[in-house]
PDB file of C-alpha atoms in Angstrom:
ATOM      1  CA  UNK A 120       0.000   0.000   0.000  1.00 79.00           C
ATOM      2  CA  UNK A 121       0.570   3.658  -0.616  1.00 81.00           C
ATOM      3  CA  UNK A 122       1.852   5.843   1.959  1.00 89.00           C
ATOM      4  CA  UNK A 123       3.364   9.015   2.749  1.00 92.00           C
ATOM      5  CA  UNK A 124       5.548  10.424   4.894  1.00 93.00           C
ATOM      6  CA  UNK A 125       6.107  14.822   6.036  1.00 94.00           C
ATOM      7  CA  UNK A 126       8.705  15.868   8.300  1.00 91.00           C
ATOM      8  CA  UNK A 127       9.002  17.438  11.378  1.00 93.00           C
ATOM      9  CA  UNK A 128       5.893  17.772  12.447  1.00 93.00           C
ATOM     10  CA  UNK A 129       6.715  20.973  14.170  1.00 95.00           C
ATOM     11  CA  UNK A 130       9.270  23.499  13.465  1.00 96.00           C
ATOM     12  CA  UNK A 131      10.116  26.802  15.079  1.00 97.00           C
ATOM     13  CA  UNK A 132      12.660  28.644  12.884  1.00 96.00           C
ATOM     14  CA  UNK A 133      13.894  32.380  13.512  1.00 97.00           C
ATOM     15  CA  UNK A 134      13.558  35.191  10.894  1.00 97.00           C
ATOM     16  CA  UNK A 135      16.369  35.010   8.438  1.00 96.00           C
ATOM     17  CA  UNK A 136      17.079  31.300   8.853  1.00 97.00           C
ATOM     18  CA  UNK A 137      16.692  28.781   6.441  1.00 97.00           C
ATOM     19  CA  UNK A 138      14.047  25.897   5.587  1.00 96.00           C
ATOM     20  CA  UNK A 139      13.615  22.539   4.410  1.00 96.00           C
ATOM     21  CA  UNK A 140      10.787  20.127   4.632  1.00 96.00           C
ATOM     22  CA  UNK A 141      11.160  17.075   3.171  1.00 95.00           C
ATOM     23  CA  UNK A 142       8.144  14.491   2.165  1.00 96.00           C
ATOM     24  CA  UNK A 143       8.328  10.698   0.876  1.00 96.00           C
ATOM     25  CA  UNK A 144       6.142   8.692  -0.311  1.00 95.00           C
ATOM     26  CA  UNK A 145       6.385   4.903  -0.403  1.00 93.00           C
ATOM     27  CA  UNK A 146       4.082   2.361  -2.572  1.00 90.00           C
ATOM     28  CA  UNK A 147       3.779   4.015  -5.794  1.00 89.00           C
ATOM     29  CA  UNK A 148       6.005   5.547  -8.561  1.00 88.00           C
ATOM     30  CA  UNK A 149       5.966   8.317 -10.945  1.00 91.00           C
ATOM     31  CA  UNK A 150       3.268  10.635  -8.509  1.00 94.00           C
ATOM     32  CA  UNK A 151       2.018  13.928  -9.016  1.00 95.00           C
ATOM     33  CA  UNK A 152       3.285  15.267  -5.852  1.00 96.00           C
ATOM     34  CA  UNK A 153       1.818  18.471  -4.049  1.00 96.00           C
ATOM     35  CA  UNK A 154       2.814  21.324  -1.012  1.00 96.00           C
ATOM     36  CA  UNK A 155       0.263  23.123   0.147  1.00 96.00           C
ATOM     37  CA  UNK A 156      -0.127  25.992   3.651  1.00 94.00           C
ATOM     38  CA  UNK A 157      -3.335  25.858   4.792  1.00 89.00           C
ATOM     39  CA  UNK A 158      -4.729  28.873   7.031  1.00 80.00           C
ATOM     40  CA  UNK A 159      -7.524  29.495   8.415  1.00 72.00           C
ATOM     41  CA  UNK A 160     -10.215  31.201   6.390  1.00 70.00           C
ATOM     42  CA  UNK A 161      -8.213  30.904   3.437  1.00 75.00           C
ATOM     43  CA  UNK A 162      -7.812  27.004   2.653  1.00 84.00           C
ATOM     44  CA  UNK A 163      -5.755  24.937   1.225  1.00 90.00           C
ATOM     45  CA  UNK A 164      -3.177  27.368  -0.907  1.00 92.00           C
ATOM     46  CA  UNK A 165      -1.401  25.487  -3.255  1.00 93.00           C
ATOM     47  CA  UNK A 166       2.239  26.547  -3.829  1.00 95.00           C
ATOM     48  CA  UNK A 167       4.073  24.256  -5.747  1.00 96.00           C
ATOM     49  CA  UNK A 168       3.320  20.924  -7.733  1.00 95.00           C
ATOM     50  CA  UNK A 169       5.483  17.948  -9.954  1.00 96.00           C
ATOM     51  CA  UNK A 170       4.422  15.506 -12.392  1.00 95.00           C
ATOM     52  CA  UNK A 171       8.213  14.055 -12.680  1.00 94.00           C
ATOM     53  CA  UNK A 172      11.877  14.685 -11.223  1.00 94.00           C
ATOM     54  CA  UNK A 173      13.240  18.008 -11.272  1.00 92.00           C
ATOM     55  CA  UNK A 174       9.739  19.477 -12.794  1.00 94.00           C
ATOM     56  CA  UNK A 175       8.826  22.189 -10.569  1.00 94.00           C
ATOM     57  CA  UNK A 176       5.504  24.353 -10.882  1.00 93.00           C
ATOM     58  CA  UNK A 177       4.791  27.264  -9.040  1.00 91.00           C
ATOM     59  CA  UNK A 178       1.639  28.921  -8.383  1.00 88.00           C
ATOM     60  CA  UNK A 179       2.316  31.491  -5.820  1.00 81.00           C
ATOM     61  CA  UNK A 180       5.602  33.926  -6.255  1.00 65.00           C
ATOM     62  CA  UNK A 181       7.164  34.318  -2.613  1.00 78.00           C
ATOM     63  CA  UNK A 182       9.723  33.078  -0.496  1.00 88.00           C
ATOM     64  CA  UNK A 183       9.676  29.969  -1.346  1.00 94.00           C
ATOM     65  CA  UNK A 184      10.887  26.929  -3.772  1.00 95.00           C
ATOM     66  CA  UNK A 185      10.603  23.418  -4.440  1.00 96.00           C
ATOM     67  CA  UNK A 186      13.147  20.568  -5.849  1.00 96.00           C
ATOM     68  CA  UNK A 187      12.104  16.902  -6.433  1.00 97.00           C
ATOM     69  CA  UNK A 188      15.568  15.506  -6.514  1.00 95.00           C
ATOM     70  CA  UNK A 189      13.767  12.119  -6.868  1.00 95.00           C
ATOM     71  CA  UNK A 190      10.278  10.195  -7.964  1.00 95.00           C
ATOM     72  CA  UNK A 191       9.046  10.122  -4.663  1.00 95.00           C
ATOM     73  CA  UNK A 192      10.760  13.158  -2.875  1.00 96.00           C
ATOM     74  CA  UNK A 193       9.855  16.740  -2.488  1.00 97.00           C
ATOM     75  CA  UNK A 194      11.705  19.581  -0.593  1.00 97.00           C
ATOM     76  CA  UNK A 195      10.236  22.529   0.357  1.00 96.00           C
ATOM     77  CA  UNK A 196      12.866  24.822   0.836  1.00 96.00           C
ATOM     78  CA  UNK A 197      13.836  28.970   1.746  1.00 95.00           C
ATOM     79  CA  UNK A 198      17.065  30.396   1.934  1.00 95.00           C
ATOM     80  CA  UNK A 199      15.626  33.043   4.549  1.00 95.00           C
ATOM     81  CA  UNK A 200      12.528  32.687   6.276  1.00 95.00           C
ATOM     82  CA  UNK A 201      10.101  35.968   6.925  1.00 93.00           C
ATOM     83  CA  UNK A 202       7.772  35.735   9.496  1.00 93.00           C
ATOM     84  CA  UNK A 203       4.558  35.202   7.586  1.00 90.00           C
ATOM     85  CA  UNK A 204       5.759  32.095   6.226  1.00 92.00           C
ATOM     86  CA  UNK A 205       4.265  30.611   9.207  1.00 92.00           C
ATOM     87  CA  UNK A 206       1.818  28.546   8.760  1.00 92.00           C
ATOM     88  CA  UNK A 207       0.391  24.454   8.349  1.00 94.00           C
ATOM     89  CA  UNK A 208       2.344  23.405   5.408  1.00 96.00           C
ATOM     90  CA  UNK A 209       0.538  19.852   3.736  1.00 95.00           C
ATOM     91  CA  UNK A 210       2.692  17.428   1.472  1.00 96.00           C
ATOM     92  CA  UNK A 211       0.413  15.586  -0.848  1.00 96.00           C
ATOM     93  CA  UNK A 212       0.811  12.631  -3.870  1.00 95.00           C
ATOM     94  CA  UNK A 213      -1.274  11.477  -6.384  1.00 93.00           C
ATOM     95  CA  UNK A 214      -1.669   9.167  -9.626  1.00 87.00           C
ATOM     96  CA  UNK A 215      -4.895   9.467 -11.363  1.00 80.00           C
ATOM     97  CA  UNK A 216      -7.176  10.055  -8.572  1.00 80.00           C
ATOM     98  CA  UNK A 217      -7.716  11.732  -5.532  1.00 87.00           C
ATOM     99  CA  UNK A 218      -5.326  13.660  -3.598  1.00 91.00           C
ATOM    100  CA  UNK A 219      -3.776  11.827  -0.499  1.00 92.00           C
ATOM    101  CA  UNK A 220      -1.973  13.938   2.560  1.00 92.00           C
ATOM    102  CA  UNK A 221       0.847  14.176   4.806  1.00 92.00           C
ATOM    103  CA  UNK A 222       0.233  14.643   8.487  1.00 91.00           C
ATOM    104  CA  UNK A 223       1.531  18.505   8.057  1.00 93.00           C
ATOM    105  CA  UNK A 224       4.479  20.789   9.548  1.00 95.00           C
ATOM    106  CA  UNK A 225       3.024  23.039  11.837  1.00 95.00           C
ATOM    107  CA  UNK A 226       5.720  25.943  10.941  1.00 95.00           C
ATOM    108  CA  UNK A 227       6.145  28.688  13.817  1.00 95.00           C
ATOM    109  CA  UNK A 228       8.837  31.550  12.269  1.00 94.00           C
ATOM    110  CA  UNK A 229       9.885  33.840  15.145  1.00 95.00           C
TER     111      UNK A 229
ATOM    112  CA  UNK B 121      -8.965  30.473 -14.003  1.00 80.00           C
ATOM    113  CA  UNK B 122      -9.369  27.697 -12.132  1.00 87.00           C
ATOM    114  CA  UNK B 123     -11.373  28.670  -9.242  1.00 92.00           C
ATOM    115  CA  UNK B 124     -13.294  26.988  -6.133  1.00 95.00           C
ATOM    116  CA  UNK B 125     -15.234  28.791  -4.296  1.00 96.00           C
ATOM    117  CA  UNK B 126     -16.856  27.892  -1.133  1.00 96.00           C
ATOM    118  CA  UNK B 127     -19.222  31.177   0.081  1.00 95.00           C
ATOM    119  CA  UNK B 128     -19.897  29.977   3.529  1.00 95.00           C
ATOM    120  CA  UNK B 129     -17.423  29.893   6.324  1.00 94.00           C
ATOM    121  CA  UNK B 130     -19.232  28.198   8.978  1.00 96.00           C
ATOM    122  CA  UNK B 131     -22.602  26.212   8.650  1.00 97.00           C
ATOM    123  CA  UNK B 132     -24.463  25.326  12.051  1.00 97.00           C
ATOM    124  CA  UNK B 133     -27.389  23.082  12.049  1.00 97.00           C
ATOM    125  CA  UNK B 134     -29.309  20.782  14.628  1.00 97.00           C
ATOM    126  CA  UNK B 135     -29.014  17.303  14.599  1.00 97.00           C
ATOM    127  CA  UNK B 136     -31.302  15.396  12.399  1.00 97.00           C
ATOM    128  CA  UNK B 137     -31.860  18.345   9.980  1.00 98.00           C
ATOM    129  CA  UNK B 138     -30.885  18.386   6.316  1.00 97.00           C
ATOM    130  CA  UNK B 139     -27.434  20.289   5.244  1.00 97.00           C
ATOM    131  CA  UNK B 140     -25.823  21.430   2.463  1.00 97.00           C
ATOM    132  CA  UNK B 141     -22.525  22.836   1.848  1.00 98.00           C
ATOM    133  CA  UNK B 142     -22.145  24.911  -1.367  1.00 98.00           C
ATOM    134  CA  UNK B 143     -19.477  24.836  -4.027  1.00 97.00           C
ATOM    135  CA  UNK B 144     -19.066  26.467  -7.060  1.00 97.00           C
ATOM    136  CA  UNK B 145     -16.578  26.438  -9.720  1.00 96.00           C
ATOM    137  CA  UNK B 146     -15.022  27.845 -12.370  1.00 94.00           C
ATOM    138  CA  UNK B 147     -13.143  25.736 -15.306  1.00 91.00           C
ATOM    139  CA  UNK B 148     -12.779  25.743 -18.855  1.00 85.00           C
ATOM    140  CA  UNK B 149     -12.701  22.188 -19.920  1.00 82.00           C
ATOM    141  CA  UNK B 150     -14.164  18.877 -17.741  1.00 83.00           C
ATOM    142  CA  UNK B 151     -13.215  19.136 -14.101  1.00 85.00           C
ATOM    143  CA  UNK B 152     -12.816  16.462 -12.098  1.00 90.00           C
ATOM    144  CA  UNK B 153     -14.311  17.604  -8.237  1.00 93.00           C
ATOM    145  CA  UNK B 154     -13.963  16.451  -5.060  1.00 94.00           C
ATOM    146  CA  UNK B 155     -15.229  16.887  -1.547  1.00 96.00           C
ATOM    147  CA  UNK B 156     -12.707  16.332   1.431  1.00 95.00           C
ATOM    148  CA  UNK B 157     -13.161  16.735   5.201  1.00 95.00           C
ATOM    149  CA  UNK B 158     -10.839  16.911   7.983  1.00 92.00           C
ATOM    150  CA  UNK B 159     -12.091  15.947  11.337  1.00 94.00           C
ATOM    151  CA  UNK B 160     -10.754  17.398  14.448  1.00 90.00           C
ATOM    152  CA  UNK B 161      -6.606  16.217  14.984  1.00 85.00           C
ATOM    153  CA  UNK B 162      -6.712  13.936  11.692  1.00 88.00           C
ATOM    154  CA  UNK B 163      -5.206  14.108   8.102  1.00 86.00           C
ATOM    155  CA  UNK B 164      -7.644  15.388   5.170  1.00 89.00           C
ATOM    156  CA  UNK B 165      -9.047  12.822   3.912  1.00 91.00           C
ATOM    157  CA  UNK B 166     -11.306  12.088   0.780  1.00 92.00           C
ATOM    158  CA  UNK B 167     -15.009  11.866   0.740  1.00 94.00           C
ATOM    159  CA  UNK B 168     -16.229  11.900  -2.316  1.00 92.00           C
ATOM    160  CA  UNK B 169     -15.700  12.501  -5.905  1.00 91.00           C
ATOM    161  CA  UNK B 170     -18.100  13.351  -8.690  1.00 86.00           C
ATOM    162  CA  UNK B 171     -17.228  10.266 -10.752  1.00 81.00           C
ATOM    163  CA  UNK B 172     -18.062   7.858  -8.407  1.00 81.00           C
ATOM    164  CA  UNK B 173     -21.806   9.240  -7.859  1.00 76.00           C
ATOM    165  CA  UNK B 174     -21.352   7.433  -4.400  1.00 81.00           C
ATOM    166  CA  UNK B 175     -23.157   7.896  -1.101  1.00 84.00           C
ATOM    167  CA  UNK B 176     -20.763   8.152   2.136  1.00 87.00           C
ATOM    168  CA  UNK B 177     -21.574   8.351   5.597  1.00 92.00           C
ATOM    169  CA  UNK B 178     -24.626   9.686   3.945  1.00 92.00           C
ATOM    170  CA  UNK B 179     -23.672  12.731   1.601  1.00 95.00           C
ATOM    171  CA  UNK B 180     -23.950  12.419  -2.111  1.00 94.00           C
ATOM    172  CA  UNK B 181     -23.017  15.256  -4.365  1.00 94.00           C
ATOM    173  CA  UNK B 182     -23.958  16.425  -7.610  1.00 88.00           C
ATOM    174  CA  UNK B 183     -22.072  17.909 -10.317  1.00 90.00           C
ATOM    175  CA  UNK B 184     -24.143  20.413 -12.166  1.00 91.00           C
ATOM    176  CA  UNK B 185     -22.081  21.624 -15.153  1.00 89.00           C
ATOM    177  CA  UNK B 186     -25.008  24.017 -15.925  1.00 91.00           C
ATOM    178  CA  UNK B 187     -24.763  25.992 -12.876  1.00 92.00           C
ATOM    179  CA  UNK B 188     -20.573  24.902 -12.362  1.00 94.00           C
ATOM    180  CA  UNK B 189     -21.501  23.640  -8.672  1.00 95.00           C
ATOM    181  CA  UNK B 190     -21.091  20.768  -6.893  1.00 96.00           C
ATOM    182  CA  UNK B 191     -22.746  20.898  -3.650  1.00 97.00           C
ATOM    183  CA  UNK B 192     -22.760  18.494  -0.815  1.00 97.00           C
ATOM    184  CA  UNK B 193     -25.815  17.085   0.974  1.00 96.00           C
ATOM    185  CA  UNK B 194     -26.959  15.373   3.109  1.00 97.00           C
ATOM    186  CA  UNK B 195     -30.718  14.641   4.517  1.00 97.00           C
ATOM    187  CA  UNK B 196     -30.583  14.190   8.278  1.00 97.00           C
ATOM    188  CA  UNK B 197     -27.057  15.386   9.863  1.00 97.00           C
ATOM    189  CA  UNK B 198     -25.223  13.591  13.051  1.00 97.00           C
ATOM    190  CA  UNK B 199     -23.307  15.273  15.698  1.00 97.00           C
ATOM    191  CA  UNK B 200     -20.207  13.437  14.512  1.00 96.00           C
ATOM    192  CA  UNK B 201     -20.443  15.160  10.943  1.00 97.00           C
ATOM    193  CA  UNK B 202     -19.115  18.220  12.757  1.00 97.00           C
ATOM    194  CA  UNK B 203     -15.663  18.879  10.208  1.00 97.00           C
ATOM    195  CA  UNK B 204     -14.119  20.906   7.897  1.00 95.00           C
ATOM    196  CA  UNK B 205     -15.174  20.792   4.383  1.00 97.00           C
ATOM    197  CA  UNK B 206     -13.156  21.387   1.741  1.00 96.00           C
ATOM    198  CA  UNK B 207     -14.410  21.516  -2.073  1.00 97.00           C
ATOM    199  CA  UNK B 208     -11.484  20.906  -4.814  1.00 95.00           C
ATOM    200  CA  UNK B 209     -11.185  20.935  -8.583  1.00 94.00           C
ATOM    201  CA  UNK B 210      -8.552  18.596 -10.292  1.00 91.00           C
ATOM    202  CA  UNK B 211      -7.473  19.925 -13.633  1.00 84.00           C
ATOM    203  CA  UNK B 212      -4.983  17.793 -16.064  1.00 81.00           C
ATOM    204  CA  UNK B 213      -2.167  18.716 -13.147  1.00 86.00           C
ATOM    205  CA  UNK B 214      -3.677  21.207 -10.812  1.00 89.00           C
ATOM    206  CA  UNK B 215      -5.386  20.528  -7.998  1.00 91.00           C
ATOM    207  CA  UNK B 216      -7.202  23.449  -6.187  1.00 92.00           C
ATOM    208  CA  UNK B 217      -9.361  23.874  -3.228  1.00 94.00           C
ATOM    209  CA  UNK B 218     -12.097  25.962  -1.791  1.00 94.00           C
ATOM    210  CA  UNK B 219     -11.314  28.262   1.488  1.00 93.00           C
ATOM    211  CA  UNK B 220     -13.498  25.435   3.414  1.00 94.00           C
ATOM    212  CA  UNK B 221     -16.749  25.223   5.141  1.00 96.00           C
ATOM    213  CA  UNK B 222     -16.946  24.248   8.852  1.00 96.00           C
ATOM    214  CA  UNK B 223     -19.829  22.508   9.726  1.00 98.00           C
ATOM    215  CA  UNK B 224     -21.281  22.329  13.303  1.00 97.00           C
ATOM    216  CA  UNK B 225     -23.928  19.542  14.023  1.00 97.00           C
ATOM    217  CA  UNK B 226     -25.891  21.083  17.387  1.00 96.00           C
ATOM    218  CA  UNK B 227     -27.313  18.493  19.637  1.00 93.00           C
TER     219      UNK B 227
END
């Protein structure tokens, strides 16, 4: 079976510092894989996606990027945080269906 | 544009009475929607999607390509429906969401 794995689960990071989130998933090959911050009253944002390695999509310009180094990795990354990147940040993968989550990184920029 | 858009932030009803959470859409070829809810301290999850023309846990959802909505219903709501909502539209490669819906089953 199909599964996915987002980590930390928390992260408290000062202003300036940098980032990197890393997801997995395990069971399938050749996702569509998916980050996401979700805040209250506004959603699920979506701010990056891949259909293959090294193919990186982005759908909101900020301080942010992706890689996918591999099929089944994906790196959210920033070279210096700013303190409204806080936020719930969701990994997700897919392959012709429905959407299927990470357990989140609750990110806390101070 | 791709666009989901879910006009109701919060949705309280009493138990046993019929709900429905609104979604409406905006795509230029065939979407592919979805309705996901996330229950208190757990992952999203999926609940149902258009081309299944399912029922679960009671709620069934109807795309109307006329109107570009796809609202979820359901006749007679329990406490334990008490969630977020989440509408979402699945293009070729993106996959969007609505701002969410929370819905609060009163005793």
């Amino acid at each position: 079976s199909q599964t996915i794995h987002q980590w930390p689960a928390t992260l408290v990071q000062p202003v300036g510092s940098p980032l990197s989130l890393e997801c997995t998933v395990e069971g399938t090959s050749n996702p569509n894989l998916y980050w996401y911050r979700q805040a209250a009253g506004r959603g699920l944002q979506l701010l990056f996606y891949s259909v293959g390695i090294g193919q990186i999509s982005s759908e909101v310009p900020q301080n942010l990027s992706a890689s996918r180094p591999q099929d089944r990795q994906f790196i959210l990354s920033s070279k210096k945080l700013l303190l409204s990147d806080s936020g719930f940040y969701l990994c997700a993968w897919r392959y012709r269906g429905p959407l299927h989550f990470g357990n989140g990184t609750r990110l806390t920029v101070t | 544009a791709q666009r989901v858009t879910q006009p109701e932030k919060l949705l309280s009803v009493f138990k046993g009475a019929p709900v429905e959470l609104k979604c409406n859409y905006s795509y230029s070829g065939s979407p592919e929607l979805f309705w996901y809810v996330q229950y208190s301290r757990q992952r999203l999850q999926l609940l149902l999607r258009h081309i299944s023309r399912e029922s679960i846990k009671g709620f069934t959802a109807d795309l109307n390509k006329g109107e570009t909505s796809f609202h979820l219903k359901k006749p007679f709501a329990q406490e334990e429906d008490s969630a977020m909502y989440y509408c979402a539209l699945s293009g070729t490669y993106k996959y969007i969401f609505g701002t969410g819906t929370r819905l609060k089953v009163l005793a």
